[in-house]
Amino acid sequence: MSTILEFNFIQCRVYQGVGELILDRTEKHNAFDDVMIDEMLQALHYLSRSNDCQLLVLKAKGKNFSAGADLGWMRKQANMDFEQNLNDAKQLAELMSILDDFPKPTLALVQGAAFGGALGLICCCDIAIATSGARFCLSEVKLGLIPAVISPYVVRAMGARNARRYMLTAEVFSSNTAQKLHVVHEINDSLELAAVPIMTALKNNSPQAMAWVKNLVKHLEDGQINPATHDYTSERIARIRVSKEGQEGLNAFFDKRAPDWKVDTDLQGNP
């Protein structure tokens, strides 16, 4: 049983618990514009609410993951006034935020070029795998621009010092460098095969617990460890222990059986 949503520039489907958002504008190297961004937003809203979707895989058709912003779209932006450009940028910011806050695990599979805004999409995902030939670039300064909207996610992934270098030089870097910079976690030329054990592990875990983990990590990103941190983390573990999925997981462990995660729970995790 599969669910397929029809769009112009992307594909969205759910099959065997896996939601797929597939960039499908190969004639433009999957470069995105305002229409494609809106389609991705619609797909993410649907997949986040779908009980059939346990995890999200973000990938692309063709030889390139994404060339970043579409040139025709950029030409339109050059003729917009400030308010129009602000609204345009806010749409992209919403896309990054929704992907970053997606309530289920997210996995990016990257091949070929991943330039500009494409790095934002990758850094918003929980896990990323790239082929050995993948190439990455924060190319905005070459055009007199800055990677502003994607910067919170890119800086978080690679760190401020590394972000300074690659945002300033706009140099192309390899998948090996991307792995060292924590932009991707793994390099494998068989993306689909490499994804299988990760997807299997994710599908076996508690949906609520994974949603709470994502929120937990986000809450701790500032690196502060103080009494408020202790109170927050203590409250989180106590609350999930008494939740339905927490009780099911513990009882299944002690009963030596597989847990039944099909319990009445809020997939958002009430974080």
mmCIF file of C-alpha atoms in Angstrom:
data_model
loop_
_atom_site.group_PDB
_atom_site.id
_atom_site.type_symbol
_atom_site.label_atom_id
_atom_site.label_comp_id
_atom_site.label_asym_id
_atom_site.label_seq_id
_atom_site.Cartn_x
_atom_site.Cartn_y
_atom_site.Cartn_z
ATOM 1 C CA MET A 1 0.000 0.000 0.000
ATOM 2 C CA SER A 2 1.501 3.320 -1.034
ATOM 3 C CA THR A 3 0.351 6.937 -1.110
ATOM 4 C CA ILE A 4 1.506 9.282 -3.869
ATOM 5 C CA LEU A 5 0.955 13.031 -4.070
ATOM 6 C CA GLU A 6 1.234 14.731 -7.474
ATOM 7 C CA PHE A 7 3.422 17.827 -7.869
ATOM 8 C CA ASN A 8 5.230 19.551 -10.749
ATOM 9 C CA PHE A 9 8.821 19.595 -9.496
ATOM 10 C CA ILE A 10 8.919 17.044 -6.680
ATOM 11 C CA GLN A 11 7.604 13.588 -5.924
ATOM 12 C CA CYS A 12 6.027 12.748 -2.583
ATOM 13 C CA ARG A 13 5.078 9.229 -1.582
ATOM 14 C CA VAL A 14 4.743 6.947 1.422
ATOM 15 C CA TYR A 15 5.586 3.263 1.138
ATOM 16 C CA GLN A 16 6.056 0.728 3.931
ATOM 17 C CA GLY A 17 6.376 3.421 6.557
ATOM 18 C CA VAL A 18 8.921 5.494 4.619
ATOM 19 C CA GLY A 19 7.965 8.937 3.369
ATOM 20 C CA GLU A 20 9.964 10.109 0.374
ATOM 21 C CA LEU A 21 10.379 13.672 -0.810
ATOM 22 C CA ILE A 22 12.155 13.483 -4.155
ATOM 23 C CA LEU A 23 13.464 16.535 -6.005
ATOM 24 C CA ASP A 24 12.478 15.984 -9.635
ATOM 25 C CA ARG A 25 13.510 18.911 -11.797
ATOM 26 C CA THR A 26 16.445 17.289 -13.513
ATOM 27 C CA GLU A 27 16.486 19.651 -16.498
ATOM 28 C CA LYS A 28 17.390 22.423 -14.030
ATOM 29 C CA HIS A 29 19.687 20.219 -11.917
ATOM 30 C CA ASN A 30 16.945 20.269 -9.250
ATOM 31 C CA ALA A 31 17.478 23.986 -8.658
ATOM 32 C CA PHE A 32 14.563 25.347 -6.691
ATOM 33 C CA ASP A 33 12.353 28.391 -7.056
ATOM 34 C CA ASP A 34 9.323 29.716 -5.197
ATOM 35 C CA VAL A 35 7.009 27.142 -6.820
ATOM 36 C CA MET A 36 9.235 24.206 -5.899
ATOM 37 C CA ILE A 37 9.673 25.535 -2.360
ATOM 38 C CA ASP A 38 5.892 25.758 -1.981
ATOM 39 C CA GLU A 39 5.547 22.177 -3.217
ATOM 40 C CA MET A 40 8.138 20.982 -0.704
ATOM 41 C CA LEU A 41 6.285 22.790 2.072
ATOM 42 C CA GLN A 42 3.026 21.105 1.101
ATOM 43 C CA ALA A 43 4.718 17.700 1.027
ATOM 44 C CA LEU A 44 6.379 18.189 4.420
ATOM 45 C CA HIS A 45 3.113 19.294 6.015
ATOM 46 C CA TYR A 46 1.398 16.188 4.644
ATOM 47 C CA LEU A 47 4.155 13.774 5.664
ATOM 48 C CA SER A 48 4.468 15.242 9.154
ATOM 49 C CA ARG A 49 0.785 14.500 9.784
ATOM 50 C CA SER A 50 0.616 11.104 8.059
ATOM 51 C CA ASN A 51 0.358 8.176 10.471
ATOM 52 C CA ASP A 52 1.723 5.961 7.682
ATOM 53 C CA CYS A 53 4.995 7.915 7.547
ATOM 54 C CA GLN A 54 7.500 6.792 10.194
ATOM 55 C CA LEU A 55 10.525 8.555 8.719
ATOM 56 C CA LEU A 56 11.401 10.906 5.877
ATOM 57 C CA VAL A 57 13.959 10.350 3.128
ATOM 58 C CA LEU A 58 14.981 13.421 1.137
ATOM 59 C CA LYS A 59 16.632 12.611 -2.176
ATOM 60 C CA ALA A 60 16.834 13.754 -5.786
ATOM 61 C CA LYS A 61 16.518 12.348 -9.287
ATOM 62 C CA GLY A 62 19.254 12.797 -11.862
ATOM 63 C CA LYS A 63 22.977 13.244 -11.455
ATOM 64 C CA ASN A 64 22.783 16.209 -9.063
ATOM 65 C CA PHE A 65 21.090 16.606 -5.702
ATOM 66 C CA SER A 66 20.432 20.313 -6.263
ATOM 67 C CA ALA A 67 22.219 23.262 -7.835
ATOM 68 C CA GLY A 68 20.608 25.559 -5.253
ATOM 69 C CA ALA A 69 18.537 28.544 -6.361
ATOM 70 C CA ASP A 70 17.109 28.602 -9.868
ATOM 71 C CA LEU A 71 18.686 31.288 -12.079
ATOM 72 C CA GLY A 72 15.340 32.463 -13.400
ATOM 73 C CA TRP A 73 14.075 32.852 -9.846
ATOM 74 C CA MET A 74 17.193 34.815 -8.921
ATOM 75 C CA ARG A 75 16.653 37.110 -11.901
ATOM 76 C CA LYS A 76 13.131 37.816 -10.638
ATOM 77 C CA GLN A 77 14.499 38.563 -7.161
ATOM 78 C CA ALA A 78 16.873 41.154 -8.596
ATOM 79 C CA ASN A 79 13.848 43.080 -9.860
ATOM 80 C CA MET A 80 11.865 42.840 -6.612
ATOM 81 C CA ASP A 81 11.722 45.568 -3.992
ATOM 82 C CA PHE A 82 12.761 44.985 -0.378
ATOM 83 C CA GLU A 83 9.349 43.842 0.877
ATOM 84 C CA GLN A 84 8.940 41.376 -1.982
ATOM 85 C CA ASN A 85 12.414 39.992 -1.361
ATOM 86 C CA LEU A 86 11.667 39.722 2.359
ATOM 87 C CA ASN A 87 8.517 37.689 1.744
ATOM 88 C CA ASP A 88 10.413 35.533 -0.739
ATOM 89 C CA ALA A 89 13.179 34.849 1.791
ATOM 90 C CA LYS A 90 10.663 34.053 4.526
ATOM 91 C CA GLN A 91 9.195 31.282 2.381
ATOM 92 C CA LEU A 92 12.614 29.621 2.143
ATOM 93 C CA ALA A 93 13.162 30.182 5.867
ATOM 94 C CA GLU A 94 9.859 28.415 6.559
ATOM 95 C CA LEU A 95 10.971 25.446 4.466
ATOM 96 C CA MET A 96 14.241 25.119 6.384
ATOM 97 C CA SER A 97 12.485 25.480 9.731
ATOM 98 C CA ILE A 98 9.814 22.892 8.992
ATOM 99 C CA LEU A 99 12.383 20.391 7.736
ATOM 100 C CA ASP A 100 14.605 21.038 10.752
ATOM 101 C CA ASP A 101 11.651 20.624 13.144
ATOM 102 C CA PHE A 102 10.148 17.653 11.301
ATOM 103 C CA PRO A 103 8.709 15.407 14.060
ATOM 104 C CA LYS A 104 10.100 12.191 12.589
ATOM 105 C CA PRO A 105 13.651 11.107 11.676
ATOM 106 C CA THR A 106 14.957 12.581 8.427
ATOM 107 C CA LEU A 107 17.595 11.142 6.105
ATOM 108 C CA ALA A 108 19.193 12.966 3.154
ATOM 109 C CA LEU A 109 20.741 10.994 0.274
ATOM 110 C CA VAL A 110 23.079 13.217 -1.724
ATOM 111 C CA GLN A 111 24.705 12.747 -5.138
ATOM 112 C CA GLY A 112 26.438 15.110 -7.533
ATOM 113 C CA ALA A 113 26.259 18.832 -6.877
ATOM 114 C CA ALA A 114 24.778 20.191 -3.655
ATOM 115 C CA PHE A 115 25.239 23.940 -3.909
ATOM 116 C CA GLY A 116 23.875 26.958 -2.058
ATOM 117 C CA GLY A 117 20.504 26.334 -0.477
ATOM 118 C CA ALA A 118 20.891 22.599 -1.015
ATOM 119 C CA LEU A 119 23.374 22.584 1.875
ATOM 120 C CA GLY A 120 20.666 24.061 4.035
ATOM 121 C CA LEU A 121 18.332 21.174 3.234
ATOM 122 C CA ILE A 122 21.066 18.637 3.993
ATOM 123 C CA CYS A 123 22.071 20.280 7.280
ATOM 124 C CA CYS A 124 18.428 20.377 8.401
ATOM 125 C CA CYS A 125 18.204 16.580 8.125
ATOM 126 C CA ASP A 126 19.082 14.342 11.066
ATOM 127 C CA ILE A 127 21.273 12.020 8.994
ATOM 128 C CA ALA A 128 22.984 12.527 5.633
ATOM 129 C CA ILE A 129 24.745 10.085 3.290
ATOM 130 C CA ALA A 130 26.631 11.248 0.202
ATOM 131 C CA THR A 131 28.310 9.520 -2.704
ATOM 132 C CA SER A 132 32.091 9.771 -3.010
ATOM 133 C CA GLY A 133 31.692 12.038 -6.033
ATOM 134 C CA ALA A 134 29.316 14.512 -4.405
ATOM 135 C CA ARG A 135 30.425 18.151 -4.443
ATOM 136 C CA PHE A 136 29.401 20.931 -2.089
ATOM 137 C CA CYS A 137 29.623 24.705 -2.318
ATOM 138 C CA LEU A 138 28.355 27.786 -0.515
ATOM 139 C CA SER A 139 28.589 29.911 -3.628
ATOM 140 C CA GLU A 140 26.535 32.971 -2.692
ATOM 141 C CA VAL A 141 29.365 35.517 -2.309
ATOM 142 C CA LYS A 142 30.345 34.966 -5.946
ATOM 143 C CA LEU A 143 27.035 36.611 -6.807
ATOM 144 C CA GLY A 144 27.361 39.385 -4.255
ATOM 145 C CA LEU A 145 24.954 37.587 -1.913
ATOM 146 C CA ILE A 146 25.171 35.740 1.416
ATOM 147 C CA PRO A 147 23.808 32.326 2.511
ATOM 148 C CA ALA A 148 21.700 34.038 5.154
ATOM 149 C CA VAL A 149 18.575 31.875 5.431
ATOM 150 C CA ILE A 150 20.470 28.580 5.505
ATOM 151 C CA SER A 151 23.254 29.894 7.742
ATOM 152 C CA PRO A 152 21.813 28.817 11.131
ATOM 153 C CA TYR A 153 21.738 25.198 10.013
ATOM 154 C CA VAL A 154 25.045 25.214 8.141
ATOM 155 C CA VAL A 155 26.895 26.946 10.993
ATOM 156 C CA ARG A 156 25.391 24.500 13.485
ATOM 157 C CA ALA A 157 26.617 21.564 11.401
ATOM 158 C CA MET A 158 30.151 22.672 10.490
ATOM 159 C CA GLY A 159 30.889 25.192 13.237
ATOM 160 C CA ALA A 160 31.435 28.932 12.969
ATOM 161 C CA ARG A 161 35.129 28.834 12.020
ATOM 162 C CA ASN A 162 34.641 26.374 9.178
ATOM 163 C CA ALA A 163 31.522 28.212 8.038
ATOM 164 C CA ARG A 164 33.567 31.410 7.762
ATOM 165 C CA ARG A 165 36.042 29.735 5.442
ATOM 166 C CA TYR A 166 33.610 28.060 3.073
ATOM 167 C CA MET A 167 31.118 30.926 3.023
ATOM 168 C CA LEU A 168 33.932 33.420 2.301
ATOM 169 C CA THR A 169 35.854 31.443 -0.309
ATOM 170 C CA ALA A 170 32.853 29.848 -2.060
ATOM 171 C CA GLU A 171 35.212 26.996 -2.865
ATOM 172 C CA VAL A 172 33.862 23.616 -3.919
ATOM 173 C CA PHE A 173 34.592 20.872 -1.414
ATOM 174 C CA SER A 174 34.414 17.095 -1.640
ATOM 175 C CA SER A 175 32.263 14.566 0.184
ATOM 176 C CA ASN A 176 35.305 13.628 2.279
ATOM 177 C CA THR A 177 35.605 17.229 3.428
ATOM 178 C CA ALA A 178 31.838 17.403 3.951
ATOM 179 C CA GLN A 179 32.106 14.406 6.257
ATOM 180 C CA LYS A 180 34.938 16.033 8.234
ATOM 181 C CA LEU A 181 32.794 19.178 8.509
ATOM 182 C CA HIS A 182 29.821 17.114 9.796
ATOM 183 C CA VAL A 183 27.678 18.091 6.818
ATOM 184 C CA VAL A 184 27.290 14.389 5.988
ATOM 185 C CA HIS A 185 27.698 11.372 8.246
ATOM 186 C CA GLU A 186 28.644 8.682 5.757
ATOM 187 C CA ILE A 187 30.033 8.257 2.244
ATOM 188 C CA ASN A 188 28.683 5.441 0.139
ATOM 189 C CA ASP A 189 28.223 5.171 -3.624
ATOM 190 C CA SER A 190 25.232 2.867 -3.107
ATOM 191 C CA LEU A 191 22.940 5.405 -1.470
ATOM 192 C CA GLU A 192 19.813 3.272 -1.422
ATOM 193 C CA LEU A 193 21.622 0.248 0.020
ATOM 194 C CA ALA A 194 23.400 2.376 2.600
ATOM 195 C CA ALA A 195 20.050 3.780 3.703
ATOM 196 C CA VAL A 196 18.471 0.373 4.380
ATOM 197 C CA PRO A 197 20.073 -0.436 7.768
ATOM 198 C CA ILE A 198 19.464 3.117 8.968
ATOM 199 C CA MET A 199 15.815 3.045 7.918
ATOM 200 C CA THR A 200 15.378 -0.400 9.484
ATOM 201 C CA ALA A 201 16.792 0.823 12.790
ATOM 202 C CA LEU A 202 14.578 3.910 12.763
ATOM 203 C CA LYS A 203 11.424 1.959 11.945
ATOM 204 C CA ASN A 204 12.061 -0.323 14.933
ATOM 205 C CA ASN A 205 12.262 2.542 17.416
ATOM 206 C CA SER A 206 9.537 4.325 19.356
ATOM 207 C CA PRO A 207 8.071 7.164 17.254
ATOM 208 C CA GLN A 208 7.435 9.238 20.360
ATOM 209 C CA ALA A 209 10.923 8.647 21.769
ATOM 210 C CA MET A 210 12.573 9.679 18.497
ATOM 211 C CA ALA A 211 10.472 12.854 18.320
ATOM 212 C CA TRP A 212 11.451 13.663 21.897
ATOM 213 C CA VAL A 213 15.137 12.974 21.160
ATOM 214 C CA LYS A 214 15.072 15.527 18.349
ATOM 215 C CA ASN A 215 13.543 18.116 20.651
ATOM 216 C CA LEU A 216 15.942 17.201 23.469
ATOM 217 C CA VAL A 217 19.008 17.757 21.295
ATOM 218 C CA LYS A 218 17.634 21.068 19.997
ATOM 219 C CA HIS A 219 17.021 22.212 23.575
ATOM 220 C CA LEU A 220 20.648 21.437 24.473
ATOM 221 C CA GLU A 221 22.315 23.029 21.440
ATOM 222 C CA ASP A 222 23.592 26.010 23.415
ATOM 223 C CA GLY A 223 25.908 23.673 25.345
ATOM 224 C CA GLN A 224 24.843 25.047 28.721
ATOM 225 C CA ILE A 225 24.846 22.625 31.675
ATOM 226 C CA ASN A 226 23.295 24.186 34.750
ATOM 227 C CA PRO A 227 20.494 23.546 37.279
ATOM 228 C CA ALA A 228 17.877 24.425 34.644
ATOM 229 C CA THR A 229 19.412 21.807 32.335
ATOM 230 C CA HIS A 230 19.255 19.200 35.106
ATOM 231 C CA ASP A 231 15.614 20.039 35.815
ATOM 232 C CA TYR A 232 14.689 19.855 32.142
ATOM 233 C CA THR A 233 16.411 16.533 31.440
ATOM 234 C CA SER A 234 15.068 14.961 34.658
ATOM 235 C CA GLU A 235 11.542 16.036 33.779
ATOM 236 C CA ARG A 236 11.888 14.644 30.255
ATOM 237 C CA ILE A 237 12.945 11.138 31.318
ATOM 238 C CA ALA A 238 10.366 10.989 34.115
ATOM 239 C CA ARG A 239 7.574 12.063 31.782
ATOM 240 C CA ILE A 240 8.440 9.632 28.994
ATOM 241 C CA ARG A 241 8.751 6.721 31.460
ATOM 242 C CA VAL A 242 5.098 7.126 32.398
ATOM 243 C CA SER A 243 3.889 7.761 28.824
ATOM 244 C CA LYS A 244 2.080 5.036 26.891
ATOM 245 C CA GLU A 245 4.982 4.342 24.558
ATOM 246 C CA GLY A 246 7.477 4.494 27.400
ATOM 247 C CA GLN A 247 5.463 1.953 29.363
ATOM 248 C CA GLU A 248 5.060 -0.244 26.289
ATOM 249 C CA GLY A 249 8.784 -0.185 25.554
ATOM 250 C CA LEU A 250 9.786 -1.063 29.120
ATOM 251 C CA ASN A 251 7.173 -3.805 29.460
ATOM 252 C CA ALA A 252 8.130 -5.300 26.099
ATOM 253 C CA PHE A 253 11.778 -5.383 27.148
ATOM 254 C CA PHE A 254 11.065 -7.189 30.402
ATOM 255 C CA ASP A 255 8.529 -9.496 28.707
ATOM 256 C CA LYS A 256 11.161 -10.310 26.051
ATOM 257 C CA ARG A 257 8.842 -9.417 23.172
ATOM 258 C CA ALA A 258 8.812 -6.868 20.384
ATOM 259 C CA PRO A 259 7.111 -3.609 21.406
ATOM 260 C CA ASP A 260 3.867 -2.627 19.746
ATOM 261 C CA TRP A 261 4.335 1.002 18.875
ATOM 262 C CA LYS A 262 0.839 1.175 17.417
ATOM 263 C CA VAL A 263 -0.486 2.736 20.578
ATOM 264 C CA ASP A 264 -2.516 5.892 20.976
ATOM 265 C CA THR A 265 0.232 8.480 21.047
ATOM 266 C CA ASP A 266 0.961 11.931 19.749
ATOM 267 C CA LEU A 267 3.695 11.559 17.126
ATOM 268 C CA GLN A 268 4.695 15.125 17.808
ATOM 269 C CA GLY A 269 5.888 13.765 21.143
ATOM 270 C CA ASN A 270 4.379 16.613 23.189
ATOM 271 C CA PRO A 271 7.943 17.907 23.643
#
